[in-house]
Coordinates of C-alpha atoms in Angstrom, one line a residue:
X1 CA 0.0 0.0 0.0
X2 CA 2.9 2.3 0.5
X3 CA 4.0 2.4 -3.1
X4 CA 0.7 3.7 -4.5
X5 CA 0.6 6.4 -1.7
X6 CA 4.1 7.4 -2.6
X7 CA 3.2 7.6 -6.3
X8 CA 0.1 9.6 -5.6
X9 CA 2.1 12.0 -3.4
X10 CA 4.8 12.4 -6.1
X11 CA 2.2 13.1 -8.8
X12 CA 0.6 15.8 -6.5
X13 CA 4.0 17.4 -5.9
X14 CA 4.8 17.3 -9.6
X15 CA 1.5 19.0 -10.4
X16 CA 2.0 21.6 -7.7
X17 CA 5.5 22.3 -9.0
X18 CA 4.2 22.6 -12.5
X19 CA 1.5 25.0 -11.5
X20 CA 3.9 27.1 -9.5
X21 CA 5.8 28.1 -12.6
X22 CA 3.1 30.1 -14.4
X23 CA 1.7 31.3 -11.1
X24 CA 5.1 32.8 -10.2
X25 CA 5.4 34.5 -13.6
X26 CA 1.8 35.8 -13.4
X27 CA 2.4 37.0 -9.8
X28 CA 5.6 38.9 -10.7
X29 CA 4.5 40.4 -14.0
X30 CA 0.8 40.8 -13.7
X31 CA -0.5 40.7 -10.1
X32 CA 2.4 42.7 -8.8
X33 CA 2.1 45.6 -11.4
X34 CA -1.6 45.7 -11.0
X35 CA -1.2 45.7 -7.2
X36 CA 1.2 48.6 -7.7
X37 CA -1.6 50.4 -9.5
X38 CA -4.0 49.8 -6.7
X39 CA -1.4 50.9 -4.1
X40 CA -0.7 54.1 -6.1
X41 CA -4.4 54.9 -6.1
X42 CA -5.2 54.2 -2.4
X43 CA -1.8 54.9 -0.8
X44 CA -0.6 58.0 -2.8
X45 CA 1.7 59.2 -0.1
X46 CA 2.4 56.0 1.7
X47 CA -0.7 56.3 3.9
X48 CA -4.2 54.9 3.1
X49 CA -6.2 57.6 1.5
X50 CA -9.3 56.5 -0.4
X51 CA -10.4 60.1 -0.7
X52 CA -8.0 60.7 -3.5
X53 CA -9.7 58.1 -5.7
X54 CA -13.1 59.3 -4.8
X55 CA -12.1 62.9 -5.6
X56 CA -10.9 61.9 -9.1
X57 CA -14.1 60.0 -9.7
X58 CA -16.2 63.1 -8.9
X59 CA -14.6 65.3 -11.6
X60 CA -16.8 66.4 -14.5
X61 CA -14.3 65.3 -17.1
X62 CA -14.1 61.8 -15.6
X63 CA -17.9 61.6 -15.8
X64 CA -17.8 62.5 -19.5
X65 CA -15.0 59.9 -20.1
X66 CA -16.9 57.2 -18.3
X67 CA -20.1 58.0 -20.2
X68 CA -18.3 58.0 -23.5
X69 CA -16.7 54.7 -22.7
X70 CA -20.0 53.1 -21.7
X71 CA -22.2 54.3 -24.6
X72 CA -19.7 53.7 -27.4
X73 CA -18.9 50.2 -26.1
X74 CA -22.6 49.4 -25.7
X75 CA -23.6 50.6 -29.2
X76 CA -20.6 48.9 -30.7
X77 CA -21.5 45.6 -29.0
X78 CA -25.1 45.8 -30.3
X79 CA -24.0 46.4 -33.8
X80 CA -21.4 43.7 -33.7
X81 CA -24.0 41.2 -32.5
X82 CA -26.5 42.2 -35.2
X83 CA -23.8 41.8 -37.9
X84 CA -22.2 38.8 -36.4
X85 CA -25.0 36.3 -35.6
X86 CA -26.3 35.9 -39.2
X87 CA -22.7 35.7 -40.4
X88 CA -22.0 33.0 -37.8
X89 CA -24.9 30.9 -39.3
X90 CA -23.6 31.1 -42.8
X91 CA -19.9 30.4 -41.9
X92 CA -20.6 27.6 -39.3
X93 CA -23.8 25.9 -40.3
X94 CA -23.6 25.9 -44.1
X95 CA -21.0 24.3 -46.4
X96 CA -20.0 26.0 -49.7
X97 CA -16.9 26.7 -51.8
X98 CA -14.8 29.6 -50.4
X99 CA -16.1 29.2 -46.9
X100 CA -12.6 28.8 -45.4
X101 CA -11.5 32.0 -47.1
X102 CA -14.4 33.9 -45.7
X103 CA -13.7 32.6 -42.2
X104 CA -10.2 33.7 -42.5
X105 CA -11.1 37.2 -43.7
X106 CA -13.6 37.6 -40.9
X107 CA -11.0 36.9 -38.2
X108 CA -8.2 39.1 -39.7
X109 CA -9.6 42.4 -38.2
X110 CA -9.5 41.0 -34.7
X111 CA -5.7 40.4 -34.8
X112 CA -4.9 43.6 -36.6
X113 CA -3.0 46.1 -34.5
X114 CA -5.5 48.6 -33.2
X115 CA -3.3 51.5 -34.4
X116 CA -3.5 50.0 -38.0
X117 CA -7.3 49.9 -37.7
X118 CA -7.3 53.5 -36.5
X119 CA -5.1 54.6 -39.4
X120 CA -7.2 52.7 -41.9
X121 CA -10.4 54.4 -40.8
X122 CA -8.8 57.7 -40.5
X123 CA -7.7 57.5 -44.1
X124 CA -11.1 56.2 -45.2
X125 CA -13.1 59.0 -43.7
X126 CA -10.7 61.9 -44.1
X127 CA -11.7 64.8 -46.2
X128 CA -9.7 63.5 -49.1
X129 CA -10.7 59.9 -48.5
X130 CA -13.3 57.8 -50.3
X131 CA -15.9 58.5 -47.6
X132 CA -14.8 62.0 -46.8
X133 CA -18.1 63.4 -48.0
X134 CA -20.0 61.8 -45.1
X135 CA -18.3 64.1 -42.6
X136 CA -17.4 61.4 -40.2
X137 CA -13.8 62.5 -39.5
X138 CA -13.3 63.4 -35.9
X139 CA -16.7 62.1 -34.8
X140 CA -17.8 59.3 -32.3
X141 CA -19.4 57.5 -35.3
X142 CA -16.0 56.8 -36.7
X143 CA -14.9 55.3 -33.4
X144 CA -18.0 53.1 -33.1
X145 CA -17.5 51.9 -36.7
X146 CA -13.9 51.0 -36.0
X147 CA -14.8 49.2 -32.8
X148 CA -17.5 47.2 -34.7
X149 CA -15.0 46.4 -37.4
X150 CA -12.5 45.1 -34.8
X151 CA -15.0 42.9 -32.9
X152 CA -17.4 41.3 -35.3
X153 CA -15.1 38.3 -35.6
X154 CA -15.5 37.7 -31.9
X155 CA -19.2 37.3 -32.3
X156 CA -18.8 35.1 -35.4
X157 CA -16.3 32.8 -33.8
X158 CA -17.9 32.5 -30.4
X159 CA -21.5 32.1 -31.6
X160 CA -20.5 30.0 -34.6
X161 CA -18.5 27.5 -32.5
X162 CA -21.5 27.0 -30.2
X163 CA -24.0 26.8 -33.1
X164 CA -22.0 23.9 -34.7
X165 CA -22.7 21.9 -31.6
X166 CA -26.5 22.4 -31.3
X167 CA -28.5 19.3 -31.8
X168 CA -30.3 19.8 -35.1
X169 CA -32.9 17.2 -34.4
X170 CA -34.9 19.6 -32.3
X171 CA -35.0 22.1 -35.1
X172 CA -36.0 19.4 -37.6
X173 CA -38.8 18.2 -35.3
X174 CA -40.2 21.7 -35.1
X175 CA -40.0 22.1 -38.9
X176 CA -41.8 18.7 -39.3
X177 CA -44.6 20.0 -37.1
X178 CA -45.2 22.9 -39.5
X179 CA -43.1 25.7 -38.0
X180 CA -41.7 28.1 -40.5
X181 CA -37.9 28.7 -40.6
X182 CA -38.4 32.0 -38.8
X183 CA -40.4 30.4 -36.0
X184 CA -37.9 27.6 -35.6
X185 CA -35.2 30.1 -35.2
X186 CA -37.1 32.3 -32.7
X187 CA -38.5 29.4 -30.6
X188 CA -35.8 26.7 -30.8
X189 CA -32.5 28.0 -32.1
X190 CA -32.3 31.4 -30.5
X191 CA -33.0 30.2 -26.9
X192 CA -30.3 27.6 -27.4
X193 CA -27.9 30.2 -28.7
X194 CA -28.6 32.7 -25.9
X195 CA -25.7 31.7 -23.7
X196 CA -23.3 32.0 -26.6
X197 CA -24.7 35.3 -27.7
X198 CA -24.6 36.7 -24.2
X199 CA -21.0 35.5 -23.7
X200 CA -19.9 37.0 -27.1
X201 CA -21.6 40.3 -26.3
X202 CA -19.9 40.5 -22.9
X203 CA -16.5 39.8 -24.4
X204 CA -17.1 42.4 -27.1
X205 CA -18.2 45.0 -24.6
X206 CA -15.1 44.2 -22.6
X207 CA -12.8 44.7 -25.6
X208 CA -14.6 47.9 -26.7
X209 CA -14.6 49.5 -23.3
X210 CA -10.8 48.8 -23.0
X211 CA -9.9 49.8 -26.5
X212 CA -6.9 52.1 -26.7
X213 CA -5.3 52.4 -30.1
X214 CA -8.5 52.9 -32.0
X215 CA -9.8 55.7 -29.7
X216 CA -6.5 57.4 -29.4
X217 CA -6.0 57.4 -33.2
X218 CA -9.5 58.5 -34.1
X219 CA -10.5 60.5 -31.0
X220 CA -7.3 62.4 -30.4
X221 CA -7.7 64.8 -27.5
X222 CA -11.4 65.5 -28.1
X223 CA -12.8 62.1 -27.3
X224 CA -11.4 59.9 -24.7
X225 CA -12.4 56.6 -23.0
X226 CA -10.9 55.3 -19.8
X227 CA -7.9 53.8 -21.6
X228 CA -6.8 56.9 -23.4
X229 CA -7.5 59.1 -20.4
X230 CA -5.1 56.9 -18.3
X231 CA -2.5 57.3 -21.1
X232 CA -3.0 61.1 -21.3
X233 CA -3.0 61.6 -17.5
X234 CA 0.3 59.7 -17.4
X235 CA 2.2 61.0 -20.4
X236 CA 0.8 64.5 -20.9
X237 CA -0.2 65.7 -17.4
X238 CA 2.1 63.5 -15.3
X239 CA -0.9 63.0 -12.9
X240 CA -0.1 59.4 -11.8
X241 CA -2.5 59.5 -8.9
X242 CA -5.5 60.3 -11.1
X243 CA -4.4 57.7 -13.6
X244 CA -4.1 55.1 -10.9
X245 CA -7.6 56.0 -9.6
X246 CA -9.1 55.4 -13.0
X247 CA -7.1 52.1 -13.4
X248 CA -8.5 50.9 -10.0
X249 CA -12.0 51.6 -11.2
X250 CA -11.4 49.8 -14.4
X251 CA -9.9 46.8 -12.7
X252 CA -12.9 46.5 -10.4
X253 CA -15.4 46.6 -13.2
X254 CA -13.5 44.3 -15.5
X255 CA -12.8 41.8 -12.8
X256 CA -16.5 41.7 -12.0
X257 CA -17.4 41.1 -15.6
X258 CA -14.8 38.3 -15.9
X259 CA -16.2 36.6 -12.9
X260 CA -19.7 36.8 -14.3
X261 CA -18.5 35.4 -17.6
X262 CA -16.7 32.5 -15.8
X263 CA -19.8 31.6 -13.9
X264 CA -21.9 31.8 -17.1
X265 CA -19.6 29.3 -18.8
X266 CA -19.9 26.9 -15.9
X267 CA -23.7 27.1 -15.7
X268 CA -24.3 26.9 -19.4
X269 CA -26.2 23.7 -20.4
X270 CA -24.1 21.1 -22.2
X271 CA -24.7 20.5 -25.9
X272 CA -26.9 17.5 -26.8
X273 CA -24.4 16.2 -29.4
X274 CA -21.8 17.3 -31.8
X275 CA -23.1 19.2 -34.8
X276 CA -22.8 17.9 -38.3
X277 CA -20.3 19.3 -40.7
X278 CA -22.8 21.6 -42.3
X279 CA -25.3 21.5 -45.2
X280 CA -25.4 23.1 -48.6
X281 CA -27.2 26.5 -48.9
X282 CA -30.9 26.4 -49.8
X283 CA -32.8 29.0 -51.7
X284 CA -34.0 30.6 -48.4
X285 CA -30.4 30.9 -47.2
X286 CA -29.3 33.1 -50.1
X287 CA -30.2 36.4 -48.4
X288 CA -28.1 35.4 -45.4
X289 CA -25.2 34.4 -47.7
X290 CA -25.5 37.7 -49.4
X291 CA -25.5 39.4 -46.0
X292 CA -22.3 37.6 -45.1
X293 CA -20.6 38.7 -48.4
X294 CA -21.6 42.3 -47.7
X295 CA -20.3 42.1 -44.1
X296 CA -17.0 40.7 -45.3
X297 CA -16.8 43.4 -48.0
X298 CA -17.4 46.1 -45.4
X299 CA -14.7 44.7 -43.2
X300 CA -12.2 44.6 -46.2
X301 CA -13.1 48.2 -47.4
X302 CA -10.9 50.1 -44.8
X303 CA -8.0 47.8 -45.5
X304 CA -8.3 48.1 -49.3
X305 CA -8.6 51.8 -48.9
X306 CA -5.5 51.9 -46.8
X307 CA -3.6 49.9 -49.4
X308 CA -4.6 52.2 -52.2
X309 CA -3.7 55.3 -50.1
X310 CA -0.2 53.8 -49.4
X311 CA 0.4 53.5 -53.1
X312 CA -0.7 57.0 -54.0
X313 CA 1.9 59.9 -54.0
X314 CA 1.3 63.3 -55.6
X315 CA -1.7 62.1 -57.5
X316 CA 0.1 59.1 -59.0
X317 CA 0.9 55.5 -58.3
X318 CA 4.2 55.0 -56.5
X319 CA 6.1 52.9 -54.0
X320 CA 7.6 56.1 -52.5
X321 CA 5.9 55.7 -49.2
X322 CA 7.3 52.2 -48.8
X323 CA 10.8 53.3 -49.8
X324 CA 10.5 56.1 -47.2
X325 CA 10.3 53.5 -44.4
X326 CA 14.0 53.2 -44.7
X327 CA 14.3 56.8 -43.4
X328 CA 13.1 58.7 -40.3
X329 CA 10.3 60.7 -41.9
X330 CA 9.8 64.4 -42.6
X331 CA 11.5 66.7 -40.0
X332 CA 13.0 63.6 -38.4
X333 CA 9.7 62.5 -36.9
X334 CA 11.4 59.2 -35.8
X335 CA 14.6 58.5 -33.9
X336 CA 15.0 55.2 -35.8
X337 CA 13.9 53.9 -39.2
X338 CA 10.6 52.1 -39.6
X339 CA 12.4 49.1 -41.1
X340 CA 14.5 48.7 -38.0
X341 CA 11.2 49.0 -36.0
X342 CA 9.6 46.2 -38.0
X343 CA 12.6 43.9 -37.4
X344 CA 12.5 44.8 -33.7
X345 CA 8.7 44.0 -33.6
X346 CA 9.4 40.6 -35.1
X347 CA 12.1 39.8 -32.6
X348 CA 9.9 41.0 -29.6
X349 CA 6.9 39.1 -30.9
X350 CA 8.9 35.8 -31.2
X351 CA 10.1 36.2 -27.6
X352 CA 6.6 37.1 -26.3
X353 CA 4.9 34.3 -28.2
X354 CA 7.5 31.8 -27.0
X355 CA 6.9 32.8 -23.3
X356 CA 3.1 32.9 -23.7
X357 CA 3.1 29.5 -25.4
X358 CA 5.2 27.8 -22.6
X359 CA 3.2 29.3 -19.8
X360 CA -0.2 28.9 -21.6
X361 CA 0.5 25.2 -22.4
X362 CA 1.2 24.4 -18.8
X363 CA -2.0 26.2 -17.7
X364 CA -4.0 24.5 -20.4
X365 CA -2.6 21.1 -19.4
X366 CA -3.5 21.5 -15.8
X367 CA -7.0 22.9 -16.3
X368 CA -7.9 20.2 -18.9
X369 CA -7.6 17.5 -16.2
X370 CA -10.9 16.0 -15.0
X371 CA -10.4 15.5 -11.2
X372 CA -13.0 13.5 -9.3
X373 CA -12.9 15.6 -6.2
X374 CA -15.3 18.6 -6.1
X375 CA -12.8 20.6 -4.2
X376 CA -10.1 19.9 -6.7
X377 CA -12.5 20.9 -9.5
X378 CA -13.2 24.2 -7.8
X379 CA -9.5 24.8 -7.4
X380 CA -8.9 24.0 -11.1
X381 CA -11.7 26.4 -12.1
X382 CA -10.2 29.2 -9.9
X383 CA -6.7 28.5 -11.4
X384 CA -8.2 28.8 -14.9
X385 CA -10.0 32.0 -14.0
X386 CA -6.9 33.7 -12.6
X387 CA -5.1 33.3 -15.9
X388 CA -8.0 34.9 -17.7
X389 CA -7.6 38.2 -15.8
X390 CA -5.0 39.6 -18.3
X391 CA -7.7 39.3 -20.9
X392 CA -9.8 41.9 -19.1
X393 CA -7.3 44.2 -17.4
X394 CA -6.2 46.6 -20.1
X395 CA -2.8 46.6 -21.7
X396 CA -2.5 50.3 -20.8
X397 CA -3.1 49.6 -17.1
X398 CA -0.6 46.7 -17.3
X399 CA 2.0 48.9 -19.0
X400 CA 1.5 51.7 -16.5
X401 CA 1.8 49.1 -13.7
X402 CA 5.1 47.9 -15.2
X403 CA 6.3 51.5 -15.3
X404 CA 5.7 52.2 -11.6
X405 CA 6.6 48.8 -10.1
X406 CA 9.4 47.2 -12.1
X407 CA 11.8 50.1 -11.5
X408 CA 13.4 49.0 -8.3
X409 CA 14.9 45.9 -6.8
X410 CA 14.2 43.0 -6.7
X411 CA 12.6 43.5 -10.2
X412 CA 14.4 46.5 -11.7
X413 CA 13.9 46.0 -15.4
X414 CA 13.9 49.6 -16.5
X415 CA 16.9 49.0 -18.9
X416 CA 16.1 45.4 -19.7
X417 CA 15.2 44.4 -23.3
X418 CA 12.8 41.8 -21.9
X419 CA 10.4 44.3 -20.5
X420 CA 8.3 44.7 -23.6
X421 CA 8.2 41.0 -24.5
X422 CA 7.1 40.1 -21.0
X423 CA 4.3 42.6 -21.1
X424 CA 3.2 41.4 -24.5
X425 CA 3.3 37.8 -23.3
X426 CA 0.9 38.6 -20.5
X427 CA -1.5 40.1 -23.0
X428 CA -1.3 37.0 -25.2
X429 CA -1.4 34.4 -22.4
X430 CA -5.2 34.0 -22.0
X431 CA -5.6 33.6 -25.8
X432 CA -3.1 30.7 -25.8
X433 CA -4.9 29.0 -22.9
X434 CA -8.3 29.3 -24.6
X435 CA -6.9 27.9 -27.8
X436 CA -5.1 24.9 -26.4
X437 CA -7.2 23.9 -23.4
X438 CA -10.3 22.8 -25.4
X439 CA -8.1 20.4 -27.5
X440 CA -6.5 19.0 -24.4
X441 CA -9.9 18.6 -22.7
X442 CA -11.1 16.5 -25.7
X443 CA -8.4 13.8 -25.1
X444 CA -9.6 10.6 -23.6
X445 CA -8.6 10.7 -19.9
X446 CA -8.0 7.0 -19.9
X447 CA -4.9 7.5 -22.0
X448 CA -3.4 9.8 -19.3
X449 CA -4.5 7.4 -16.6
X450 CA -2.7 4.6 -18.3
X451 CA 0.5 6.6 -18.6
X452 CA 0.2 7.7 -15.0
X453 CA -0.3 4.2 -13.8
X454 CA 3.0 3.3 -15.4
X455 CA 4.7 5.9 -13.3
X456 CA 4.7 8.9 -15.7
X457 CA 4.7 12.2 -13.9
X458 CA 2.7 15.2 -15.2
X459 CA 5.5 16.4 -17.4
X460 CA 6.0 13.0 -19.0
X461 CA 2.2 12.6 -19.6
X462 CA 2.2 16.0 -21.3
X463 CA 5.0 14.9 -23.6
X464 CA 3.8 11.4 -24.3
X465 CA 0.0 11.8 -24.5
X466 CA -1.1 15.4 -24.9
X467 CA 1.5 16.8 -27.3
X468 CA 0.9 14.3 -30.1
X469 CA -2.8 15.2 -30.0
X470 CA -2.5 18.9 -29.5
X471 CA 0.5 19.9 -31.8
X472 CA -1.8 21.7 -34.3
X473 CA -3.5 23.7 -31.6
X474 CA -0.1 24.6 -30.1
X475 CA 1.1 25.8 -33.5
X476 CA -2.1 27.8 -33.9
X477 CA -1.7 29.3 -30.4
X478 CA 1.9 30.2 -31.1
X479 CA 0.8 32.0 -34.3
X480 CA -2.1 33.7 -32.6
X481 CA 0.2 34.9 -29.8
X482 CA 2.8 36.1 -32.4
X483 CA 0.2 38.1 -34.3
X484 CA -1.2 39.7 -31.1
X485 CA 2.2 40.6 -29.8
X486 CA 3.3 41.9 -33.2
X487 CA 0.5 44.5 -33.1
X488 CA 0.4 45.2 -29.3
X489 CA 0.3 48.9 -28.7
X490 CA -1.3 49.6 -25.3
X491 CA 1.4 48.4 -22.9
X492 CA 4.2 48.9 -25.5
X493 CA 3.4 52.6 -25.8
X494 CA 4.4 53.0 -22.1
X495 CA 7.4 50.7 -22.2
X496 CA 9.2 51.1 -25.5
X497 CA 11.9 53.7 -25.6
X498 CA 11.8 56.4 -28.4
X499 CA 15.0 55.1 -29.9
X500 CA 13.9 51.5 -29.9
X501 CA 10.2 51.6 -30.8
X502 CA 8.1 48.8 -32.2
X503 CA 6.2 49.2 -35.5
X504 CA 2.8 50.1 -33.9
X505 CA 4.6 52.8 -31.9
X506 CA 6.3 54.1 -35.1
X507 CA 2.9 54.3 -36.8
X508 CA 1.5 56.4 -34.0
X509 CA 4.5 58.6 -34.0
X510 CA 4.2 59.2 -37.7
X511 CA 0.5 60.2 -37.6
X512 CA 1.2 62.4 -34.6
X513 CA 3.5 64.6 -36.7
X514 CA 2.0 66.9 -39.4
X515 CA 2.6 66.5 -43.1
X516 CA 1.5 64.3 -45.9
X517 CA 4.8 62.6 -46.1
X518 CA 4.6 61.3 -42.6
X519 CA 1.0 60.2 -43.0
X520 CA 2.0 58.4 -46.3
X521 CA 4.7 56.6 -44.4
X522 CA 2.2 55.7 -41.7
X523 CA -0.1 54.1 -44.3
X524 CA 2.7 52.1 -45.8
X525 CA 3.9 50.9 -42.4
X526 CA 0.3 50.0 -41.5
X527 CA -0.1 47.9 -44.7
X528 CA 3.2 46.1 -43.9
X529 CA 2.1 45.3 -40.4
X530 CA -1.4 44.3 -41.5
X531 CA 0.0 42.0 -44.1
X532 CA 2.3 40.3 -41.6
X533 CA -0.5 39.7 -39.1
X534 CA -2.9 38.6 -41.8
X535 CA -0.4 36.1 -43.2
X536 CA 0.1 34.6 -39.7
X537 CA -3.6 34.3 -39.3
X538 CA -4.0 32.4 -42.6
X539 CA -1.6 29.8 -41.2
X540 CA -3.4 29.8 -37.8
X541 CA -6.8 29.2 -39.5
X542 CA -5.4 26.2 -41.3
X543 CA -4.0 24.8 -38.1
X544 CA -7.1 25.2 -36.0
X545 CA -8.8 22.0 -34.9
X546 CA -12.4 22.7 -35.9
X547 CA -13.8 25.7 -34.1
X548 CA -12.2 25.0 -30.7
X549 CA -10.4 27.8 -29.0
X550 CA -12.5 30.4 -30.8
X551 CA -11.7 33.2 -28.3

């Protein structure tokens, strides 16, 4: 009896040691910086003073910022759901030529750098742009349109993945009893989809309310949400206490929303059976297919307009804007060339994706276990939820936290080249977990039990059982993390030095300086960055295992 007890104890110790690695990294590079933000808000002079936070929250400008954040995020969420749900049906319940391409095109906007999205819309609606006659430049409508553009794919992927698994026999039974397609959808399909739609809407609202690059690029100083206000308070007004107070408010709200989302996932009813691969479109489906084509066309319009603008110089077609990337712009707008910044972005993204993949794989491996004990299941759910926190706490808040906490021993990283990759890895970590964990969860647990009964520890089980099944998901997660890190702007805008910027920072620096030459360079740089992230996502879509790990 002693040997089994010793083996069980060894496995538990191995599991605890494995879990300690990502927990330690998360604690040092997420919880500690976020805690530093909270401390700066409530202990501004070393003594507990909640009055400072309350004073900031009573300012009229803060009220305007909060209202702008709420209504733009709410309206963007509604529009994204209206556009995304019919598109999810076409791309996930039907089967037709070109479907894979449409799925890929739908997801590209989500991984585009937010500053690229901002530049694309700014060029589209500028006075000289294709839609300049609409008078949208410098208006909240432009910000809402860009937020919808960025988040429609979240609705399509989340709802579509759920829709694929709905038991179609219930819908077929209702149709057999004489219900029209509209009635079947309203009385059978929509109630079944409600958890997925609610989850997607919550995630979209979360992303819209914490958007940084889009609002900063299109809103400037006139329109600000909580994210950009934190940035402006820190970099323009040097009011760290007010910035910390807003960060604390944002952390509280976002954490509450993440907890609600986590509970909703746990209480959602299981699907009756796996869905079929899809059916061919029928005559009544043609309007929805047309709707999907229109949605994809609308999503591609800003990018095509950006490409055309980057190729136009002095009224003619030219590659001058791309050649100019080898320089520093008009009036030396940059301290380093854009080509060096692109190379640096690739290097940083490789480092960030590697770190996120290692940590995320460990977390996904642990949360995909199926423990018999209710207490262990609750512990696993809590462990999973903790690593979802970076998804909700904004990159701006994280970057600000790095700035005020990692500047003294024992973690003095002010001059370290790893500061930016670590921050970007924290941003990408939840996406890696959500991509890999569903695949690991689908593995028959008896295979792991057999390996464990032969004396394999958690690490050996991971290598011998899980990795052969999950290599495609791991490759997709690595590509996803790389694409997200390549375009990360929120945290990097705080941490990157002016002489060693990444490509998104260079783009923002260019559009912040006047002159058509600098803006032309910005459009060219944005096209290059969009092409890089788009190419990565093409590979990711081919490596995905079905629709698991949607977002």
